[in-house]
Coordinates of N, CA and C in Angstrom, one line a residue:
M1 N 1.1 -113.5 34.9 CA 3.3 -114.5 34.4 C 3.8 -115.1 35.4
R2 N 3.7 -115.8 34.8 CA 4.1 -117.2 35.9 C 5.7 -117.2 35.8
P3 N 6.3 -117.8 37.3 CA 7.7 -117.7 37.6 C 8.6 -118.5 36.9
K4 N 9.7 -118.8 36.5 CA 10.7 -119.1 35.8 C 10.8 -120.7 36.8
K5 N 10.2 -121.7 36.0 CA 10.6 -122.9 37.0 C 11.9 -123.2 36.6
G6 N 12.8 -123.6 37.9 CA 13.9 -124.0 38.3 C 14.3 -125.2 38.1
W7 N 15.4 -125.8 38.5 CA 15.7 -127.0 37.9 C 15.0 -128.2 38.8
V8 N 14.6 -128.2 39.8 CA 14.1 -128.9 40.4 C 12.6 -129.5 39.9
D9 N 12.0 -128.3 40.3 CA 10.9 -127.8 39.7 C 10.8 -128.8 38.7
I10 N 11.2 -128.5 37.7 CA 11.0 -129.0 36.3 C 11.2 -131.1 36.0
I11 N 12.6 -131.4 37.3 CA 12.4 -132.5 37.8 C 11.3 -132.8 38.2
E12 N 10.5 -132.4 39.1 CA 9.2 -132.5 40.2 C 8.0 -133.0 39.1
S13 N 8.1 -132.0 38.6 CA 7.2 -132.2 37.1 C 6.9 -133.5 36.5
F14 N 8.7 -133.6 35.8 CA 8.7 -135.1 35.6 C 8.5 -136.2 36.7
I15 N 8.9 -135.9 37.0 CA 8.8 -137.2 37.9 C 7.2 -138.1 37.8
L16 N 6.1 -136.3 38.7 CA 4.9 -136.8 38.9 C 4.3 -137.1 37.6
F17 N 4.4 -136.6 36.3 CA 4.3 -136.7 34.8 C 4.4 -138.6 35.1
Q18 N 5.6 -139.3 35.2 CA 5.8 -140.2 35.0 C 5.3 -141.2 36.1
R19 N 4.8 -141.2 37.5 CA 4.0 -141.8 38.0 C 2.8 -142.0 37.8
K20 N 2.3 -140.8 37.0 CA 0.6 -140.8 36.1 C 0.6 -142.2 35.5
I21 N 1.9 -142.0 34.6 CA 2.4 -142.7 33.2 C 2.0 -144.3 34.0
E22 N 3.1 -143.8 34.6 CA 2.7 -145.3 35.9 C 1.1 -146.4 36.3
K23 N 0.7 -145.5 36.7 CA -0.4 -145.8 37.5 C -1.5 -145.9 36.4
I24 N -1.4 -145.1 34.5 CA -2.2 -145.8 33.6 C -1.9 -146.9 33.3
H25 N -0.8 -147.4 32.8 CA -0.7 -148.5 32.7 C -0.9 -149.7 33.8
E26 N -0.7 -148.9 35.0 CA -1.2 -150.2 36.2 C -3.1 -150.8 36.1
N27 N -3.5 -149.1 35.9 CA -5.2 -149.5 35.9 C -5.1 -150.2 34.4
I28 N -4.8 -150.2 33.3 CA -4.7 -151.1 31.8 C -5.0 -152.6 32.7
T29 N -3.4 -153.0 33.5 CA -3.3 -154.0 33.6 C -4.1 -154.2 35.0
R30 N -4.6 -153.9 36.1 CA -5.8 -154.7 36.4 C -7.6 -154.6 36.0
G31 N -7.9 -154.6 35.0 CA -8.9 -153.8 33.9 C -10.1 -153.1 34.8
D32 N -8.9 -152.0 35.6 CA -9.4 -150.6 35.8 C -10.1 -149.7 34.9
L33 N -11.8 -149.5 35.1 CA -11.7 -148.6 33.9 C -11.8 -147.7 34.5
E34 N -12.1 -147.4 36.2 CA -12.7 -145.9 36.2 C -11.2 -145.4 37.1
G35 N -10.8 -146.3 37.7 CA -9.0 -145.8 37.5 C -8.9 -145.2 35.9
L36 N -8.8 -145.8 35.2 CA -7.7 -144.9 34.0 C -8.4 -144.1 33.6
Q37 N -9.6 -143.6 34.1 CA -10.7 -142.9 33.3 C -10.4 -141.8 34.1
H38 N -10.5 -141.6 35.8 CA -9.5 -140.7 37.0 C -8.3 -140.2 36.3
N39 N -7.4 -141.5 35.9 CA -6.3 -141.1 35.8 C -5.8 -140.4 34.5
L40 N -6.5 -140.7 33.1 CA -6.6 -139.7 32.3 C -6.5 -138.6 32.3
T41 N -6.2 -137.4 32.8 CA -6.5 -136.3 32.7 C -5.3 -135.8 31.5
R42 N -5.0 -135.6 30.7 CA -4.7 -135.3 29.5 C -4.4 -136.3 29.1
R43 N -5.1 -136.1 27.4 CA -5.1 -136.9 25.9 C -3.8 -137.1 25.2
K44 N -2.7 -136.4 25.8 CA -1.6 -136.8 26.3 C -1.5 -138.2 25.9
L45 N -1.5 -138.2 27.3 CA -1.6 -139.6 28.3 C -1.7 -140.8 27.1
V46 N -2.6 -140.8 26.4 CA -3.5 -142.2 25.8 C -1.8 -142.9 25.1
M47 N -1.5 -141.8 24.8 CA -0.3 -142.5 24.0 C 0.9 -142.7 24.4
S48 N 1.0 -142.9 25.9 CA 1.8 -143.1 26.4 C 2.5 -144.8 26.3
K49 N 3.9 -145.2 27.1 CA 3.9 -146.4 26.4 C 4.5 -146.7 28.3
D50 N 4.5 -147.9 28.6 CA 5.2 -148.7 29.9 C 6.9 -148.9 29.7
D51 N 7.7 -148.9 30.5 CA 9.3 -149.2 30.6 C 10.2 -150.0 29.1
N52 N 9.0 -151.5 29.0 CA 10.0 -151.8 28.2 C 8.5 -151.9 26.5
G53 N 8.1 -150.3 26.5 CA 7.0 -150.0 25.6 C 6.4 -150.3 24.5
H54 N 5.5 -150.9 25.9 CA 4.1 -151.4 25.7 C 2.6 -149.4 26.0
G55 N 2.3 -149.8 24.7 CA 1.2 -148.5 24.4 C -0.1 -149.4 25.2
L56 N -0.6 -148.3 25.7 CA -2.2 -148.6 26.4 C -3.0 -150.0 25.5
L57 N -3.2 -150.1 24.2 CA -4.6 -150.4 23.9 C -3.3 -151.8 24.2
H58 N -2.6 -151.8 23.3 CA -2.1 -153.1 22.9 C -1.9 -153.9 24.1
K59 N -1.9 -153.1 25.4 CA -1.8 -153.8 26.4 C -2.4 -154.2 27.1
A60 N -4.2 -153.5 26.6 CA -5.1 -153.7 27.5 C -5.8 -154.9 26.6
V61 N -4.6 -155.1 25.1 CA -5.6 -156.3 24.0 C -4.9 -157.3 25.3
Y62 N -3.5 -157.2 26.0 CA -2.3 -158.8 25.7 C -3.6 -159.5 27.1
Y63 N -4.0 -158.5 28.1 CA -4.1 -159.0 29.6 C -5.8 -159.1 29.3
G64 N -6.4 -159.2 27.6 CA -7.9 -159.6 28.0 C -8.6 -158.7 28.8
Q65 N -7.9 -157.2 28.8 CA -9.2 -156.7 29.3 C -10.0 -156.2 28.3
R66 N -11.2 -156.4 27.6 CA -12.3 -156.0 26.3 C -12.9 -154.8 26.9
E67 N -13.1 -155.0 28.2 CA -14.5 -153.5 28.7 C -13.1 -152.1 28.1
L68 N -11.8 -152.1 28.4 CA -10.7 -151.6 28.9 C -10.1 -151.0 27.2
V69 N -10.4 -152.1 26.3 CA -10.4 -152.3 24.7 C -11.0 -150.7 24.6
D70 N -12.7 -151.8 23.8 CA -13.7 -150.9 24.1 C -13.6 -149.5 24.5
Y71 N -13.0 -148.9 25.5 CA -13.7 -147.8 25.8 C -12.2 -146.9 25.1
L72 N -11.2 -147.3 25.0 CA -10.1 -146.6 24.2 C -10.2 -146.9 22.7
L73 N -10.7 -147.4 22.0 CA -11.1 -147.5 21.4 C -12.4 -146.4 20.6
E74 N -13.0 -147.0 21.4 CA -13.8 -145.3 21.3 C -13.8 -144.1 21.5
K75 N -12.9 -144.0 23.0 CA -12.5 -142.4 23.1 C -11.5 -141.9 23.1
Y76 N -10.5 -142.8 22.6 CA -9.4 -142.7 22.1 C -8.3 -143.2 20.9
P77 N -9.5 -143.3 19.4 CA -8.9 -143.8 18.9 C -7.6 -143.3 18.4
E78 N -6.9 -142.5 18.8 CA -5.7 -142.2 18.5 C -4.5 -143.9 19.1
T79 N -5.1 -144.1 20.0 CA -3.8 -145.3 20.3 C -3.8 -146.8 19.3
L80 N -5.0 -146.8 18.7 CA -4.6 -147.3 17.0 C -3.2 -146.8 16.3
E81 N -2.6 -145.9 16.3 CA -1.7 -145.7 16.0 C 0.3 -145.3 17.0
V82 N -0.3 -145.6 18.5 CA 0.6 -146.2 19.1 C 1.9 -146.7 18.4
K83 N 3.1 -146.8 18.2 CA 3.6 -147.9 17.3 C 4.6 -148.6 18.3
D84 N 4.8 -150.0 19.1 CA 5.2 -150.0 19.7 C 5.7 -151.5 19.4
W85 N 6.4 -152.2 20.2 CA 7.4 -153.7 19.5 C 6.6 -154.4 18.9
V86 N 5.5 -154.1 19.5 CA 4.8 -155.3 19.2 C 4.6 -155.4 17.4
S87 N 3.9 -154.0 17.5 CA 3.4 -153.3 16.4 C 4.6 -153.6 14.9
L88 N 5.2 -153.4 15.5 CA 6.8 -153.2 14.8 C 7.3 -154.6 14.3
F89 N 6.7 -155.2 15.4 CA 7.4 -157.1 14.9 C 6.1 -157.6 13.7
F90 N 5.4 -157.2 14.1 CA 4.2 -158.2 13.8 C 3.7 -157.0 12.3
L91 N 3.5 -155.8 12.3 CA 3.2 -155.2 11.0 C 4.2 -155.1 10.0

């Protein structure tokens, strides 16, 4: 049985999770497929949005990262379901 987490542990876990999301979005912006693959340690991370509410797939399209778009669609088709301000505006 794991010991109960205190507030400090919960906050530290949250901060680490947020940093992981930031790294994933940086990978998208830079076109870093290897870094993206390394940082996507949990499937639910592909549903993340950046501080501006942009999803990974839309961000990859915006930055012209064709290789990353293809990767996300092949490995994580659920990224098509992420609703961000772009999809809400145009759909």
